Amino acid sequence: MCKINHLNELSEVITTHDINREDICIVGSGVLAALQLRPNVDLDIMILHKKRDLINKTEKNFSISSNIECVSKDWMRMTNKKISDDEIIQNPAYHFYMEGYKFCNLRLLKIRKKFSNREKDKKDIKIINDRS
């Protein structure tokens, strides 16, 4: 059984930056941990654009704390889906809740991992496919 690592740190980060839980969505390995597929090493999040821009105006990914990273703006933009971060965060069709946080659905994560196609993404796709 996988537990989701760094949720306490995430809680501290959003409190420090005055971000509501409803304004973020966890992506990446945090989703895999939530679904008990593999442990997460860090937590990648997306933040509603209006809140993100108050923290950092870059379009690129950036670290918010030791184990929390904000992914590049519009994380799905390069894939064939082109769904904005705001849409993923605000539309329940694109996320699920666990432990009071939104997590990107597995279908979107798999699309993004296929696009990125790094070695670790290929391993994660195999884990996802083996689950199906």
XYZ file of N, CA and C in Angstrom:
396
model
N 0.835 -1.185 0.000
C 0.000 0.000 0.000
C 0.884 1.254 0.000
N 0.631 2.173 -0.892
C 1.404 3.406 -0.999
C 0.685 4.508 -0.225
N 1.438 5.244 0.558
C 0.860 6.448 1.152
C 1.348 7.640 0.333
N 0.608 8.703 0.390
C 0.971 9.890 -0.374
C 1.936 10.708 0.475
N 3.172 10.786 0.041
C 4.202 11.521 0.762
C 4.059 13.033 0.551
N 4.428 13.785 1.564
C 4.572 15.255 1.522
C 3.261 16.038 1.560
N 2.153 15.407 1.942
C 0.899 16.161 2.046
C 0.954 17.201 3.165
N 1.645 16.886 4.261
C 1.777 17.880 5.341
C 2.561 19.094 4.862
N 3.623 18.837 4.093
C 4.412 19.938 3.538
C 3.563 20.769 2.574
N 2.746 20.105 1.775
C 1.862 20.822 0.850
C 0.889 21.702 1.630
N 0.348 21.188 2.706
C -0.568 21.968 3.542
C 0.111 23.231 4.068
N 1.355 23.094 4.494
C 2.116 24.263 4.974
C 2.347 25.268 3.845
N 2.693 24.766 2.663
C 2.969 25.633 1.508
C 1.731 26.439 1.127
N 0.578 25.776 1.039
C -0.611 26.516 0.606
C -1.067 27.510 1.680
N -0.834 27.181 2.944
C -1.149 28.126 4.022
C -0.234 29.347 3.932
N 1.055 29.103 3.756
C 2.034 30.189 3.656
C 1.714 31.130 2.498
N 1.288 30.570 1.383
C 1.032 31.369 0.176
C -0.435 31.768 0.009
N -1.237 31.486 1.045
C -2.660 31.851 1.019
C -3.378 31.286 -0.206
N -3.161 29.996 -0.448
C -3.803 29.303 -1.563
C -4.843 28.344 -0.992
N -6.027 28.358 -1.540
C -7.094 27.451 -1.139
C -6.851 26.079 -1.762
N -7.169 25.021 -1.050
C -7.029 23.655 -1.592
C -7.786 23.486 -2.911
N -8.888 24.221 -3.057
C -9.693 24.119 -4.274
C -8.990 24.725 -5.493
N -7.921 25.489 -5.256
C -7.215 26.183 -6.328
C -5.985 25.434 -6.841
N -5.789 24.193 -6.375
C -4.649 23.394 -6.826
C -5.104 22.004 -7.234
N -4.222 21.321 -7.964
C -4.455 19.925 -8.324
C -3.096 19.227 -8.344
N -3.034 18.071 -7.721
C -1.809 17.276 -7.700
C -1.726 16.466 -8.985
N -0.540 16.451 -9.582
C -0.295 15.694 -10.818
C 0.928 14.799 -10.596
N 1.353 14.093 -11.623
C 2.582 13.310 -11.542
C 2.470 12.117 -10.611
N 3.580 11.793 -9.957
C 3.640 10.578 -9.141
C 2.725 10.626 -7.927
N 2.302 11.818 -7.517
C 1.331 11.919 -6.430
C 0.026 11.214 -6.781
N -0.353 11.281 -8.050
C -1.555 10.582 -8.525
C -1.347 9.075 -8.416
N -0.171 8.611 -8.831
C 0.126 7.178 -8.771
C 0.124 6.680 -7.328
N 0.624 7.503 -6.409
C 0.618 7.127 -4.990
C -0.821 7.091 -4.455
N -1.627 8.077 -4.845
C -3.023 8.120 -4.392
C -3.780 6.865 -4.833
N -3.436 6.368 -6.002
C -4.095 5.169 -6.535
C -3.371 3.882 -6.146
N -2.393 4.024 -5.250
C -1.623 2.902 -4.704
C -0.867 2.116 -5.781
N -0.348 2.839 -6.770
C 0.417 2.200 -7.844
C 1.916 2.229 -7.593
N 2.399 3.342 -7.022
C 3.804 3.435 -6.618
C 3.973 4.652 -5.725
N 5.005 4.643 -4.876
C 5.221 5.805 -3.998
C 5.671 7.035 -4.788
N 5.333 8.197 -4.244
C 5.824 9.449 -4.843
C 7.047 9.928 -4.073
N 8.008 10.507 -4.811
C 9.214 11.060 -4.199
C 8.973 12.513 -3.813
N 8.238 13.235 -4.653
C 7.897 14.631 -4.394
C 6.428 14.822 -4.727
N 5.948 16.042 -4.669
C 4.583 16.342 -5.095
C 4.632 17.448 -6.132
N 4.076 17.164 -7.286
C 3.939 18.157 -8.346
C 2.511 18.663 -8.320
N 2.372 19.977 -8.384
C 1.033 20.564 -8.368
C 0.877 21.572 -9.500
N -0.376 21.811 -9.848
C -0.722 22.951 -10.696
C -1.589 23.866 -9.846
N -1.513 25.148 -10.144
C -2.235 26.159 -9.379
C -3.030 27.008 -10.365
N -4.248 27.399 -9.966
C -5.017 28.314 -10.816
C -4.136 29.481 -11.244
N -4.249 29.879 -12.483
C -3.376 30.923 -13.043
C -3.336 32.183 -12.185
N -4.504 32.667 -11.752
C -4.529 33.932 -10.994
C -3.753 33.818 -9.687
N -3.764 32.654 -9.044
C -3.011 32.440 -7.795
C -1.540 32.175 -8.097
N -1.282 31.396 -9.126
C 0.093 31.060 -9.508
C 0.894 32.328 -9.803
N 0.286 33.242 -10.556
C 0.973 34.465 -10.957
C 1.340 35.348 -9.766
N 0.637 35.212 -8.650
C 0.976 35.965 -7.446
C 2.227 35.407 -6.768
N 2.486 34.120 -6.998
C 3.648 33.467 -6.391
C 4.873 33.595 -7.290
N 4.673 33.338 -8.588
C 5.781 33.332 -9.538
C 5.203 33.500 -10.938
N 5.663 34.461 -11.676
C 5.101 34.754 -12.998
C 5.686 33.900 -14.130
N 6.629 33.031 -13.824
C 7.234 32.215 -14.868
C 6.243 31.214 -15.463
N 6.445 30.891 -16.712
C 5.651 29.863 -17.380
C 6.226 28.470 -17.075
N 7.479 28.464 -16.615
C 8.193 27.207 -16.369
C 7.857 26.658 -14.991
N 8.258 25.408 -14.772
C 8.070 24.813 -13.454
C 8.994 25.502 -12.444
N 8.603 25.465 -11.184
C 9.433 26.046 -10.129
C 9.162 25.339 -8.805
N 10.193 25.306 -7.973
C 10.067 24.704 -6.642
C 9.426 25.700 -5.703
N 8.497 25.200 -4.906
C 7.855 26.031 -3.900
C 8.460 25.727 -2.530
N 8.890 24.475 -2.350
C 9.545 24.047 -1.108
C 10.418 22.843 -1.450
N 10.978 22.222 -0.444
C 11.912 21.105 -0.672
C 11.322 19.992 -1.537
N 10.056 19.665 -1.310
C 9.453 18.519 -1.992
C 8.212 18.859 -2.807
N 7.913 20.149 -2.933
C 6.729 20.585 -3.678
C 7.176 21.414 -4.879
N 6.718 20.999 -6.051
C 7.054 21.736 -7.272
C 5.780 22.087 -8.018
N 5.734 23.290 -8.531
C 4.642 23.714 -9.402
C 5.077 23.395 -10.837
N 4.253 22.635 -11.542
C 4.597 22.231 -12.910
C 4.493 23.424 -13.856
N 5.040 23.279 -15.040
C 4.985 24.364 -16.016
C 3.524 24.737 -16.300
N 3.335 26.002 -16.614
C 1.983 26.521 -16.832
C 1.324 25.789 -17.999
N 0.065 25.461 -17.797
C -0.708 24.681 -18.770
C 0.019 23.395 -19.146
N 0.151 22.581 -18.148
C 0.858 21.298 -18.135
C 0.491 20.397 -19.321
N -0.746 20.453 -19.794
C -1.196 19.605 -20.902
C -1.083 20.291 -22.265
N -0.519 21.504 -22.309
C -0.543 22.319 -23.537
C 0.136 21.673 -24.731
N 1.169 20.887 -24.496
C 1.920 20.315 -25.611
C 1.317 19.009 -26.120
N 0.390 18.446 -25.378
C -0.229 17.192 -25.809
C -1.357 17.503 -26.783
N -1.964 16.480 -27.316
C -3.083 16.703 -28.242
C -4.352 17.150 -27.510
N -4.356 17.124 -26.179
C -5.536 17.511 -25.397
C -5.636 19.019 -25.181
N -4.522 19.693 -24.948
C -4.480 21.145 -24.787
C -5.524 21.675 -23.789
N -5.611 21.019 -22.639
C -6.524 21.437 -21.578
C -5.739 22.337 -20.624
N -6.304 23.482 -20.275
C -5.598 24.416 -19.384
C -5.576 23.890 -17.948
N -4.616 24.376 -17.181
C -4.560 24.039 -15.757
C -5.876 24.426 -15.079
N -6.367 25.613 -15.380
C -7.612 26.072 -14.761
C -8.759 25.107 -15.039
N -8.827 24.592 -16.251
C -9.882 23.641 -16.611
C -9.735 22.343 -15.824
N -8.517 21.840 -15.698
C -8.287 20.609 -14.939
C -8.676 20.817 -13.479
N -8.317 21.964 -12.924
C -8.603 22.259 -11.513
C -10.100 22.479 -11.272
N -10.773 23.114 -12.199
C -12.166 23.507 -11.962
C -13.204 22.518 -12.495
N -12.829 21.658 -13.422
C -13.790 20.731 -14.016
C -13.651 19.348 -13.377
N -14.678 18.888 -12.655
C -14.599 17.594 -11.967
C -14.367 16.403 -12.904
N -14.561 16.596 -14.188
C -14.293 15.504 -15.133
C -12.802 15.188 -15.222
N -11.957 16.139 -14.781
C -10.514 15.982 -14.937
C -9.766 15.687 -13.640
N -10.469 15.570 -12.532
C -9.777 15.281 -11.273
C -10.660 14.460 -10.333
N -10.039 13.923 -9.295
C -10.765 13.234 -8.226
C -10.215 13.747 -6.899
N -10.951 13.525 -5.842
C -10.537 13.974 -4.512
C -10.017 12.799 -3.681
N -8.976 13.083 -2.926
C -8.477 12.147 -1.927
C -7.780 12.970 -0.849
N -8.059 12.633 0.379
C -7.456 13.319 1.531
C -7.612 14.838 1.454
N -8.735 15.270 0.894
C -9.042 16.693 0.835
C -8.378 17.455 -0.292
N -7.665 16.756 -1.172
C -6.974 17.391 -2.299
C -7.500 16.856 -3.622
N -7.374 17.677 -4.657
C -7.696 17.252 -6.012
C -6.472 16.579 -6.618
N -6.713 15.493 -7.343
C -5.673 14.775 -8.068
C -6.127 14.650 -9.516
N -5.231 14.938 -10.428
C -5.490 14.789 -11.863
C -5.927 13.348 -12.147
N -6.888 13.175 -13.025
C -7.298 11.792 -13.299
C -6.217 11.028 -14.061
N -6.288 9.728 -13.949
C -5.249 8.856 -14.500
C -5.174 8.939 -16.023
N -6.299 9.156 -16.662
C -6.316 9.247 -18.133
C -5.466 10.426 -18.612
N -5.614 11.591 -17.977
C -4.805 12.759 -18.356
C -3.337 12.539 -18.020
N -3.069 11.956 -16.860
C -1.678 11.699 -16.474
C -1.007 10.786 -17.497
N -1.707 9.780 -17.931
C -1.143 8.844 -18.912
C -0.856 9.558 -20.242
N -1.761 10.420 -20.673
C -1.538 11.197 -21.911
C -0.280 12.051 -21.766
N -0.162 12.726 -20.637
C 1.007 13.586 -20.414
C 2.298 12.760 -20.370
N 2.255 11.619 -19.703
C 3.454 10.776 -19.605
C 3.840 10.208 -20.973
N 2.861 9.857 -21.797
C 3.164 9.390 -23.156
C 3.825 10.505 -23.964
N 3.359 11.734 -23.773
C 3.942 12.866 -24.476
C 5.377 13.106 -24.022
N 5.609 13.137 -22.714
C 6.951 13.402 -22.175
C 7.916 12.293 -22.550
N 7.464 11.060 -22.433
C 8.191 9.879 -22.921
C 9.613 9.727 -22.374
N 9.838 10.246 -21.146
C 11.122 10.014 -20.503
C 11.153 8.575 -20.000
N 12.304 8.088 -19.622
C 12.414 6.702 -19.154
C 11.485 6.448 -17.973
N 11.445 7.374 -17.020
C 10.574 7.193 -15.856
C 9.097 7.223 -16.259
N 8.760 7.982 -17.298
C 7.385 8.011 -17.790
C 7.008 6.673 -18.421
N 7.935 6.088 -19.150
C 7.681 4.773 -19.757
C 7.415 3.721 -18.678
N 8.178 3.779 -17.587
C 7.966 2.842 -16.476
C 6.593 3.069 -15.844
N 6.231 4.343 -15.675
C 4.927 4.646 -15.088
C 3.783 4.207 -15.996
N 3.934 4.367 -17.297
C 2.900 3.924 -18.234
C 2.714 2.411 -18.127
N 3.820 1.692 -17.976
C 3.714 0.230 -17.814
C 2.955 -0.095 -16.523
N 3.250 0.619 -15.445
C 2.543 0.399 -14.171
C 1.047 0.683 -14.352
N 0.725 1.777 -15.038
C -0.669 2.139 -15.280
C -1.349 1.081 -16.130
N -0.693 0.646 -17.210
C -1.283 -0.363 -18.095
C -1.465 -1.705 -17.387
N -0.517 -2.075 -16.535
C -0.638 -3.335 -15.801
C -1.814 -3.312 -14.831
N -2.173 -2.130 -14.379
C -3.310 -1.979 -13.468
C -4.630 -2.190 -14.195
N -4.656 -1.827 -15.456
C -5.914 -1.875 -16.234
C -6.349 -3.280 -16.561
